[in-house]
mmCIF file of C-alpha atoms in Angstrom:
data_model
loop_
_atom_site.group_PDB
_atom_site.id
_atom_site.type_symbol
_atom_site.label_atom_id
_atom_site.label_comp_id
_atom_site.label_asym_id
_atom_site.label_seq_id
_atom_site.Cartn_x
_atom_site.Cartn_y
_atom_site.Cartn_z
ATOM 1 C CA UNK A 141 83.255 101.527 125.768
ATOM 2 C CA UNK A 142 79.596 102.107 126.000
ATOM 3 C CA UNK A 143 77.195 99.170 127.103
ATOM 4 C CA UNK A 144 73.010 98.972 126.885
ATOM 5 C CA UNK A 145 71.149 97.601 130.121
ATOM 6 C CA UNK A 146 71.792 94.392 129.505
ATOM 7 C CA UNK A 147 75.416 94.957 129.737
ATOM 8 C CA UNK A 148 75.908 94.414 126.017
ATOM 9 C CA UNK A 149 78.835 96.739 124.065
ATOM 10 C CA UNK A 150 76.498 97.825 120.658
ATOM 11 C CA UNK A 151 79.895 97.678 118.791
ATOM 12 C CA UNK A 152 80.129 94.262 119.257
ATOM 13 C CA UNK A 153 76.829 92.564 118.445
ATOM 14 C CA UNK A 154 77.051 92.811 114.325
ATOM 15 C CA UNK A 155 80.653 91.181 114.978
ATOM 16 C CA UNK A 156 79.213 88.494 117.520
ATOM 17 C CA UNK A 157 76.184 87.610 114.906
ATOM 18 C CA UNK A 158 78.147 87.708 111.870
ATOM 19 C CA UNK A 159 80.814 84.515 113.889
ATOM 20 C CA UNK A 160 77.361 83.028 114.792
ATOM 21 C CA UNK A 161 75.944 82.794 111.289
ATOM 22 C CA UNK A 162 78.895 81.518 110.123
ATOM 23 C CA UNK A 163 78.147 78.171 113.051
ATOM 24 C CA UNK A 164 74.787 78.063 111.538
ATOM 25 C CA UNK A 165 72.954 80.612 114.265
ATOM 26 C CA UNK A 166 70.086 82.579 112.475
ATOM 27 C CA UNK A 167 68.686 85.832 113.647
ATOM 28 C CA UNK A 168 64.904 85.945 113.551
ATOM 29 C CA UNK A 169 61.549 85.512 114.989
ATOM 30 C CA UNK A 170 61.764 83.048 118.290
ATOM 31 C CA UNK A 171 59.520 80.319 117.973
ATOM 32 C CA UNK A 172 57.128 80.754 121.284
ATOM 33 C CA UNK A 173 56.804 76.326 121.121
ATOM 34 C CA UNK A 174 59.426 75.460 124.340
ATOM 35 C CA UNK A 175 59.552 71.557 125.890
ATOM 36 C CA UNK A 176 58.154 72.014 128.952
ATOM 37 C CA UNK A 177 60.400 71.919 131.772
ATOM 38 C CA UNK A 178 60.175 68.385 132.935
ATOM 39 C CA UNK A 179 60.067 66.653 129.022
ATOM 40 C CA UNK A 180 63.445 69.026 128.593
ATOM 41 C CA UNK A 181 65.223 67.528 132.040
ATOM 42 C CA UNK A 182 64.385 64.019 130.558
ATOM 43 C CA UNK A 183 65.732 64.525 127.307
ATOM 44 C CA UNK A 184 68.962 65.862 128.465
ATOM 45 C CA UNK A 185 69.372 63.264 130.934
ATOM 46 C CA UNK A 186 68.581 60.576 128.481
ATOM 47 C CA UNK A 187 71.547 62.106 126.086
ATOM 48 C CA UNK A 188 73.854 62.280 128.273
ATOM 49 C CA UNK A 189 73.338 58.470 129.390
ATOM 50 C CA UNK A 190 73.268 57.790 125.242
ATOM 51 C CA UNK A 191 76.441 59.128 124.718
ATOM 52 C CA UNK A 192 78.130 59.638 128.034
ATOM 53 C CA UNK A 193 81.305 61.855 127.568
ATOM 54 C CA UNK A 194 80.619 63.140 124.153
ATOM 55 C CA UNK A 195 77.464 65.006 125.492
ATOM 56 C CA UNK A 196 79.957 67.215 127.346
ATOM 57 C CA UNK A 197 82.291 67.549 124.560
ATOM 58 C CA UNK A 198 80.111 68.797 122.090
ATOM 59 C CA UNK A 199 78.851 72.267 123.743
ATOM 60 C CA UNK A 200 82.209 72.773 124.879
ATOM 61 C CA UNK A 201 83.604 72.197 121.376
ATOM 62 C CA UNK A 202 80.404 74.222 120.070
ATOM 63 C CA UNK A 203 81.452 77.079 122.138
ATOM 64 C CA UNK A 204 85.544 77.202 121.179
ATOM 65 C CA UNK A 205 84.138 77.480 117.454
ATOM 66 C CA UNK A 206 82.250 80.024 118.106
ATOM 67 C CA UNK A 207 84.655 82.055 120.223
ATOM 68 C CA UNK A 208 87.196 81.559 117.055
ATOM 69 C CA UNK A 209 84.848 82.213 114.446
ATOM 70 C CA UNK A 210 84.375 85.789 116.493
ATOM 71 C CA UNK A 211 88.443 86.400 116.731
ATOM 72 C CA UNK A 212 88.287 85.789 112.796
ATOM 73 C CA UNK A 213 85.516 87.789 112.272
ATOM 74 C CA UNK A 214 87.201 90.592 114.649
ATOM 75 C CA UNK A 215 90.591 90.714 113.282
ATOM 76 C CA UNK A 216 89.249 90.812 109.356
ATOM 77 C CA UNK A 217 86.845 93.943 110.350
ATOM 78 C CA UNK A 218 90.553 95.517 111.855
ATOM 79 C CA UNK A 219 91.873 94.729 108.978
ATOM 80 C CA UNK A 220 90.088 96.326 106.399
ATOM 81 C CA UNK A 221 90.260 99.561 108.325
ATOM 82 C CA UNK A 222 94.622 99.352 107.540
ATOM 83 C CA UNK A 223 96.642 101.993 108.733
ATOM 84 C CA UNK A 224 99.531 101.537 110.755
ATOM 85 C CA UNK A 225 97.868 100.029 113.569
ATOM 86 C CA UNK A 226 97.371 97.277 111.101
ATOM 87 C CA UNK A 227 101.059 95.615 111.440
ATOM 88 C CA UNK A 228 103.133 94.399 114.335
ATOM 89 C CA UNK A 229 107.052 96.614 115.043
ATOM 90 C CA UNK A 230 109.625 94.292 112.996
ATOM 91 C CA UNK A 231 107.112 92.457 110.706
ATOM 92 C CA UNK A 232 108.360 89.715 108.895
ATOM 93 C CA UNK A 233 105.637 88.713 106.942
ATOM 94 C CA UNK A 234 106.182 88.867 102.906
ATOM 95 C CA UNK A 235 103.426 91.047 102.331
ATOM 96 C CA UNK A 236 103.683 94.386 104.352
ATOM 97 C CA UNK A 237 100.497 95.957 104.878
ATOM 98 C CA UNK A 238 98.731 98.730 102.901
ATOM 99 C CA UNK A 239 97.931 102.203 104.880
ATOM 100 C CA UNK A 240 93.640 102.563 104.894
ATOM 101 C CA UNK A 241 92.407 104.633 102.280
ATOM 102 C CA UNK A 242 90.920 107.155 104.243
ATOM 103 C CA UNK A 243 93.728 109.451 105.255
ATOM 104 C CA UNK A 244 91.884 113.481 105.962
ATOM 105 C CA UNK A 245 93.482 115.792 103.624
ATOM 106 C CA UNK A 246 93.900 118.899 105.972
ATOM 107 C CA UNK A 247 93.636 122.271 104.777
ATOM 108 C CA UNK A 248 95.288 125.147 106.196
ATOM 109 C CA UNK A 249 92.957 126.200 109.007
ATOM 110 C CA UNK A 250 93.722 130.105 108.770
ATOM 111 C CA UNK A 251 93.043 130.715 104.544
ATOM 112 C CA UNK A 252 94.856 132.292 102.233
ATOM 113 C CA UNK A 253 93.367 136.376 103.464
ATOM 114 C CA UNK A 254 94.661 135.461 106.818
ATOM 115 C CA UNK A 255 97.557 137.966 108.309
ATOM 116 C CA UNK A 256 100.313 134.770 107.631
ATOM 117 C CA UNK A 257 102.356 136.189 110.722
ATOM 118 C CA UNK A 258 99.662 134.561 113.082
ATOM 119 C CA UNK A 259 100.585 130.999 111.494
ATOM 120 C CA UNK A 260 104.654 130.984 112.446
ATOM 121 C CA UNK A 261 104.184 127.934 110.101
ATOM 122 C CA UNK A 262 107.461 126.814 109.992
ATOM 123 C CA UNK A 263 107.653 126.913 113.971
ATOM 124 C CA UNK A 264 108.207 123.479 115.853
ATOM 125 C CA UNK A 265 104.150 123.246 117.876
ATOM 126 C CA UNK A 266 104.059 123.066 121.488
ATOM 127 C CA UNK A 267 103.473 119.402 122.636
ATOM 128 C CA UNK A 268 105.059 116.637 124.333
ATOM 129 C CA UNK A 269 108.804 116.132 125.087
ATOM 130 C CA UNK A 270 111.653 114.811 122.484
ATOM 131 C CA UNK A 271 115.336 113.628 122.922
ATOM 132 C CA UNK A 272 117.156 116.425 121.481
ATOM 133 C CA UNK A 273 120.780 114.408 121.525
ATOM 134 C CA UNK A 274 121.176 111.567 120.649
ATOM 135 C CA UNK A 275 125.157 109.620 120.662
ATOM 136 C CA UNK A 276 125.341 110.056 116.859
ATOM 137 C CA UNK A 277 125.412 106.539 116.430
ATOM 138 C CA UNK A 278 123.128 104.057 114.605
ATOM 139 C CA UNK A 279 121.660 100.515 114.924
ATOM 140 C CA UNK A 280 119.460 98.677 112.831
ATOM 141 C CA UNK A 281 116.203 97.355 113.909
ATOM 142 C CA UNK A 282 115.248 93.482 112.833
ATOM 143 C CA UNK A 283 112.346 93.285 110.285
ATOM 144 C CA UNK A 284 112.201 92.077 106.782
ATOM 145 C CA UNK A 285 109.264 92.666 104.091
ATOM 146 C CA UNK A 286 108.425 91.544 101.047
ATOM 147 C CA UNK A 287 108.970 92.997 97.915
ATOM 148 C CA UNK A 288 106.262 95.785 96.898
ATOM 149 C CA UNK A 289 105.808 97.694 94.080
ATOM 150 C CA UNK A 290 107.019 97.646 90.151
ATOM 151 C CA UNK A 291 109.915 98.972 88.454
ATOM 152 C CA UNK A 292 113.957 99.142 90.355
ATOM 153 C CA UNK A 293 113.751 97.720 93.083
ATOM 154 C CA UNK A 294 115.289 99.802 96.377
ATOM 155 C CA UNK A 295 116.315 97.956 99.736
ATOM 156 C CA UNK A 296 115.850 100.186 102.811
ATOM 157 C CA UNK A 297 116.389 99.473 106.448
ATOM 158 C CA UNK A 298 115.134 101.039 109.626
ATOM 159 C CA UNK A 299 117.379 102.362 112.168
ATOM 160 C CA UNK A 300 117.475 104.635 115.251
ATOM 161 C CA UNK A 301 119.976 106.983 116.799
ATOM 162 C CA UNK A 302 121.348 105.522 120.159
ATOM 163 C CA UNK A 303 120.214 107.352 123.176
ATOM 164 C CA UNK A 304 116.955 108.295 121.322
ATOM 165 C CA UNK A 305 114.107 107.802 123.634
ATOM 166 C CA UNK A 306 110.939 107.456 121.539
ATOM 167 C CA UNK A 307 107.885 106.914 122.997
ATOM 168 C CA UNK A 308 106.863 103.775 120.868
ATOM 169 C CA UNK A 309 109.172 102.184 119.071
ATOM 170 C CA UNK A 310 107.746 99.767 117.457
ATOM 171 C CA UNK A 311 104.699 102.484 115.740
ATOM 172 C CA UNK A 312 107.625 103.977 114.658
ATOM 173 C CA UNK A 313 108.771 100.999 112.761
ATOM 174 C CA UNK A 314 105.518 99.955 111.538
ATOM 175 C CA UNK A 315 104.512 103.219 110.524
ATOM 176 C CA UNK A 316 107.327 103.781 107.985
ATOM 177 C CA UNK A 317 106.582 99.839 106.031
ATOM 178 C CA UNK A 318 103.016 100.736 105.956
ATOM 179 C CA UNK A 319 103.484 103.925 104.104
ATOM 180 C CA UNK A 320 105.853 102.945 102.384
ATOM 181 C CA UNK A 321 104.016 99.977 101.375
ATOM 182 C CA UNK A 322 101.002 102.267 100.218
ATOM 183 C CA UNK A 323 100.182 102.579 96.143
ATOM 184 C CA UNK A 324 99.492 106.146 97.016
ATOM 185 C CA UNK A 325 103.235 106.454 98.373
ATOM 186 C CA UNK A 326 106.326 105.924 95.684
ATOM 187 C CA UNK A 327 105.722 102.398 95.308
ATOM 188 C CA UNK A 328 104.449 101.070 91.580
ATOM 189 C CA UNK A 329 105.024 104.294 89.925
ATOM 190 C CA UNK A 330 108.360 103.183 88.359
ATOM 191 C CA UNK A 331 110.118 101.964 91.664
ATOM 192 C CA UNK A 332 110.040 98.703 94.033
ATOM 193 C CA UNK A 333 110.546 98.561 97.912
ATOM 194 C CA UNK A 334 111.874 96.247 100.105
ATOM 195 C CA UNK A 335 112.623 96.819 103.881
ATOM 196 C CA UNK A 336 115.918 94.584 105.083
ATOM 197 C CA UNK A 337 117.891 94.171 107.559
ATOM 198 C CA UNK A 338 121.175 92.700 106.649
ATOM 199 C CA UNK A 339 122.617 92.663 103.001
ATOM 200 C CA UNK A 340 122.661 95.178 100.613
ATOM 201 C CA UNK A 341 120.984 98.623 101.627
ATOM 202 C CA UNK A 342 120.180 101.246 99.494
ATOM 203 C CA UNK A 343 119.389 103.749 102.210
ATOM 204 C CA UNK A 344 118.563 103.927 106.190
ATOM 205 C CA UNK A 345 115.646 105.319 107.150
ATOM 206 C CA UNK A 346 116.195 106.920 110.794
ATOM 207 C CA UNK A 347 114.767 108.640 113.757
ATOM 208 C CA UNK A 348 117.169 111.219 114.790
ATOM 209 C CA UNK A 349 117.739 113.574 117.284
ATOM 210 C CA UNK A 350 117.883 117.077 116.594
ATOM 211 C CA UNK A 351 120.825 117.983 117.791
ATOM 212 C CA UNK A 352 122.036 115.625 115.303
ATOM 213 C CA UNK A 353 120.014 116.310 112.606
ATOM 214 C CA UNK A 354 121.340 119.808 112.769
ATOM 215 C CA UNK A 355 125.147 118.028 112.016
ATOM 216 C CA UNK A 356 124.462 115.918 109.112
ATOM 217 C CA UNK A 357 121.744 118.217 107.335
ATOM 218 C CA UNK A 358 122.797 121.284 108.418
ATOM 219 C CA UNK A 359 121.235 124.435 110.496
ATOM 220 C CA UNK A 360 121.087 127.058 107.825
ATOM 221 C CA UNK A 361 117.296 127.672 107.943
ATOM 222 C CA UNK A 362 116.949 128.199 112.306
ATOM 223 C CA UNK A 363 114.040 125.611 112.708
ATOM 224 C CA UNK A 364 113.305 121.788 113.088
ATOM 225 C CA UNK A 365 113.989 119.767 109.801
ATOM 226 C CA UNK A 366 114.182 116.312 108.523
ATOM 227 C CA UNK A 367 116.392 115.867 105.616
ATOM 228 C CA UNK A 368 118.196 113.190 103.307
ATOM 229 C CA UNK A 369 122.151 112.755 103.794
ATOM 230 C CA UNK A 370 123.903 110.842 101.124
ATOM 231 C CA UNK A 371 126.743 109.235 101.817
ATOM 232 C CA UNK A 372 130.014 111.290 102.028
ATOM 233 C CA UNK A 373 127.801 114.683 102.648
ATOM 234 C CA UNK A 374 128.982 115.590 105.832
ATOM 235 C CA UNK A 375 131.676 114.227 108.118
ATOM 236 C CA UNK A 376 130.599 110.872 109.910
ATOM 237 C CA UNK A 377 127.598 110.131 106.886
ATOM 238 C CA UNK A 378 129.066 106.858 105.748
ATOM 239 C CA UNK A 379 125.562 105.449 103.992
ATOM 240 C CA UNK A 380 122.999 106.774 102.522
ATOM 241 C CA UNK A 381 120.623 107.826 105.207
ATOM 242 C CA UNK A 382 116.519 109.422 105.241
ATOM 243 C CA UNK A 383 117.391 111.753 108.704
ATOM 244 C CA UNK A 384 113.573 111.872 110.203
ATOM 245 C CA UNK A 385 113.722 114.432 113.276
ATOM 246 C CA UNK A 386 112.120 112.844 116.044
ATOM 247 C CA UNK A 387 111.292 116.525 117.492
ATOM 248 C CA UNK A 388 108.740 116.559 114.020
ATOM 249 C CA UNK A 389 107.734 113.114 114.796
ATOM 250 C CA UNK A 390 106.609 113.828 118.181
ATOM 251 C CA UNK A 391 105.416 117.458 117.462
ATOM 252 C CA UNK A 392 104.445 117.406 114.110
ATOM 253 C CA UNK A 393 103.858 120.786 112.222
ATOM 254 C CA UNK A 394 101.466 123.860 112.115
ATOM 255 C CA UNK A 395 100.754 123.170 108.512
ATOM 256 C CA UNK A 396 98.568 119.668 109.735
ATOM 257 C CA UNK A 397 96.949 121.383 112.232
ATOM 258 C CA UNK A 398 97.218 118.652 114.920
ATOM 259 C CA UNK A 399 96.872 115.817 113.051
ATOM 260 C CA UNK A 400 100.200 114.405 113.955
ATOM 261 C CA UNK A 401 99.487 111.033 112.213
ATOM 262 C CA UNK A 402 99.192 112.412 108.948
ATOM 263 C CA UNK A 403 102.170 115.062 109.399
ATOM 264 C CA UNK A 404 104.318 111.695 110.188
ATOM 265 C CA UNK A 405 102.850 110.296 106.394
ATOM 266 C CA UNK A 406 104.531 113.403 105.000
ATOM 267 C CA UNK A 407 107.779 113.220 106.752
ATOM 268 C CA UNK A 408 108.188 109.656 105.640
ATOM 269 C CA UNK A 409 107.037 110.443 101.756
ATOM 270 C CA UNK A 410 108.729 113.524 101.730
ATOM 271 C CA UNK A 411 112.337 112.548 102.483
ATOM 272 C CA UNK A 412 112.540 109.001 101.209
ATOM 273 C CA UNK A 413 111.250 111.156 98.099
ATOM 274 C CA UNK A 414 114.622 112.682 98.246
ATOM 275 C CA UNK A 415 116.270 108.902 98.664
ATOM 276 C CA UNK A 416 114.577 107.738 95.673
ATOM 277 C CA UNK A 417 115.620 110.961 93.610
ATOM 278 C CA UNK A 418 112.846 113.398 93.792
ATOM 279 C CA UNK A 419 113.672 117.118 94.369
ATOM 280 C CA UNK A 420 111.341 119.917 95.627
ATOM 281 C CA UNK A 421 108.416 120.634 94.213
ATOM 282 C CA UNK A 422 107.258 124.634 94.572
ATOM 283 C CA UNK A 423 103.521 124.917 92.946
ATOM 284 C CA UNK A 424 99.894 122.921 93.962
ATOM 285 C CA UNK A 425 98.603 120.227 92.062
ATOM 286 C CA UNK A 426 95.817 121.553 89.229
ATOM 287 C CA UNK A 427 93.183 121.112 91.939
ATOM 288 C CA UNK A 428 95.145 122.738 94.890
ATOM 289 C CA UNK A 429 96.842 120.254 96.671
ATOM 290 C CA UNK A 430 100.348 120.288 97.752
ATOM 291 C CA UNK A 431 102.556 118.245 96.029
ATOM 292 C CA UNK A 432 104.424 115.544 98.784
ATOM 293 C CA UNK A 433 107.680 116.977 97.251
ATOM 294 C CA UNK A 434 106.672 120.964 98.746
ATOM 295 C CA UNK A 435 108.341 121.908 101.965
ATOM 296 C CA UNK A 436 104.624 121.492 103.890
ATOM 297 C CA UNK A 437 106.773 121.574 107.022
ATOM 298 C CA UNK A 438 107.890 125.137 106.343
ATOM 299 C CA UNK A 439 104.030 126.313 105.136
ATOM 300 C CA UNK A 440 101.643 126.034 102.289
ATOM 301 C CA UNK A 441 102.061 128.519 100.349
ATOM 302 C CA UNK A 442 103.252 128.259 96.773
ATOM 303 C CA UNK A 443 106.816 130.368 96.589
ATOM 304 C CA UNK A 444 106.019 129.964 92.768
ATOM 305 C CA UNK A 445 102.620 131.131 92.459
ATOM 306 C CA UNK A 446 102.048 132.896 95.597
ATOM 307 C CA UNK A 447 98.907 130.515 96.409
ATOM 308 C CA UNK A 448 97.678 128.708 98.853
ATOM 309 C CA UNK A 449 97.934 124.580 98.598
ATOM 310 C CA UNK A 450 96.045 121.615 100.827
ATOM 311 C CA UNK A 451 98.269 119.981 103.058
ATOM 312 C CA UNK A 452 98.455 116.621 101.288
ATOM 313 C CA UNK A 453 100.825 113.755 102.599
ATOM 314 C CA UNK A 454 100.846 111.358 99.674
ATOM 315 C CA UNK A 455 103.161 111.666 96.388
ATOM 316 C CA UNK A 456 100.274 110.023 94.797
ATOM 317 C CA UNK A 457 96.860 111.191 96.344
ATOM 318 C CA UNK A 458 94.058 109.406 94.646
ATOM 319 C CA UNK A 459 91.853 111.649 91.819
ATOM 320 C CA UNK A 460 94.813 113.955 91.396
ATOM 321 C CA UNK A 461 95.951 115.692 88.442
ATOM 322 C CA UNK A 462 99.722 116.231 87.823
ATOM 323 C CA UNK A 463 100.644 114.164 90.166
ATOM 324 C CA UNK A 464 103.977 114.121 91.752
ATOM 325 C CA UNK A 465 103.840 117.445 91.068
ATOM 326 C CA UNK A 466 106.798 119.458 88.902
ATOM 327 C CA UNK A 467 109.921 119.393 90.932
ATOM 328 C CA UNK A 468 112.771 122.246 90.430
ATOM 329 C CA UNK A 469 115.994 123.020 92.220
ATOM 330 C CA UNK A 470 115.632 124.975 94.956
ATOM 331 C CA UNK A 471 116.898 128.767 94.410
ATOM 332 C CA UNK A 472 116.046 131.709 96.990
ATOM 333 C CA UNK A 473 112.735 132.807 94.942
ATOM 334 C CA UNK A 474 111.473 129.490 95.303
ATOM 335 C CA UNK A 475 111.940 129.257 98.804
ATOM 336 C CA UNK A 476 108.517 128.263 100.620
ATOM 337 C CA UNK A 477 110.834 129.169 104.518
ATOM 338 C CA UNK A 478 109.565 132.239 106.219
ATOM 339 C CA UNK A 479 106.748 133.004 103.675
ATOM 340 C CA UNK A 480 104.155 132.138 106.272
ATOM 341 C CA UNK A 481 105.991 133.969 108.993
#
């Protein structure tokens, strides 16, 4: 936080005027007339003997307004920024809050007439550390959220593997209802969400280990996956169940170049895609974007076309033509794995 001289953050002064207006403070010329010194001792003296303890209540009460007038002010400017700061781990409000609007779409850093061997796109980055094994068991963590969205409406929960050490939690949590909750995500566009706890539960979406992952989606393709596991897939998958790898969550992929955050947008859009019955998509959008349904995580490049898409995280990105994007089953010419490589 930067201050001026007289110890003043700048950040905070259209904030701190805009709760003062709203007490009836204007910002403008000062008026040069002042009481002098002794008429102004007088006066006050002579109010406080008019109305005794009231004369002390009312700056005091003057000043709480103002203080909560600023919080107000505050929290709405927070607010209209959204993102998944925006909600609390385990929010049980009815209406789940909507992602900001100003999500980077990241290109591919390298271009298409770059040797693609330098990329290793599909690699797991370098960063920091992950639990790689988990106990293979689940819990489910308390939160409940309105219903968002038009058309069937889908229950999810959100779970963890036990022994999975994340480094927050809650973000976690939060991070998956906000996206989900987004118009640019699946929601509205023929299907309705609704995050539960208890009850009926169409599918669990979980952080996993990778050790784990590797036992209920499989290792065929050597590198760090998330997938989705019906039930009855594999031995042990008794529910339908989005598997997000927490070694992706924490390390992301070379496709986002760094930007973690919107590498974790994908992941979640991406495989509860495959929940709510979308398959992979192998081609850019007419204007070059990469369809949330493409295998980002294993590169950019179209298997189909032999192009080079934008790393896009939403199913629905807004301005896009074509959107979702064609979707066809997966065969080995289609295969976006190892083209970057």
């Amino acid at each position: 936080m930067t201050v001026d001289r007289r110890g003043l953050n700048p950040d905070e002064v259209p904030v701190t005027r805009a709760g003062a207006r709203s007490a009836g403070v204007r910002y403008g010329p000062r008026d040069s007339r002042r009481l002098p010194r002794d008429t102004l001792a007088d006066w006050m003296r002579t109010f406080a003997r008019r109305y005794g303890w009231r004369a002390y209540a009312v700056p005091v009460l003057l000043i709480v307004t103002v203080a909560a007038l600023m919080t107000t002010s505050t929290v709405r400017r927070q607010n209209k920024g959204g993102g998944p700061a925006q909600a609390a781990g385990g929010n049980n409000s009815s209406t789940p809050p909507i992602a900001g609007p100003h999500i980077a779409l990241k290109n591919d850093a390298l271009g298409a007439n770059v040797d693609q061997k330098v990329l290793k796109a599909a690699a797991l980055p370098a960063g920091a550390n992950f639990t790689k094994a988990g106990n293979g068991t689940f819990r489910v963590l308390k939160g409940k959220s309105g219903i968002v969205g038009t058309g069937q409406l889908r229950r999810y929960s959100i779970d963890v593997e036990n022994g999975i050490a994340p480094a927050d939690l809650a973000r976690f949590e939060t991070m998956v209802v906000t996206v989900l909750s987004d118009r640019r995500s699946w929601v509205g566009h023929g299907v309705a969400l609704q995050r539960v706890d208890s009850g009926p539960i169409d599918f669990h979406v979980t952080l996993i280990s990778p050790m784990t992952i590797r036992k209920m989606c499989g290792y065929d393709i050597p590198v760090e996956t998330s997938c989705y596991a019906p039930a009855g897939s594999k031995p042990g998958v008794d529910v339908n169940r989005v598997a997000l790898n927490d070694a992706r969550w924490v390390r992301g992929a070379a496709a986002y170049v760094g930007d973690l955050n919107t590498y974790r947008i994908y992941m979640i859009n991406h495989e509860n895609g495959h929940a709510l019955g979308h398959g992979h998509a192998h081609q850019c959008l007419p204007g070059g974007l990469a369809p949330a349904m493409m295998q980002q995580t294993f590169g950019l490049k179209s298997a189909a076309t032999g192009k080079m898409c934008q790393a896009n995280p939403w199913p629905y990105p807004p301005g896009a033509k074509g959107v979702p994007g064609a979707e066809q089953p997966d065969t080995a010419a289609n295969n976006e794995y190892g083209l970057a490589d």
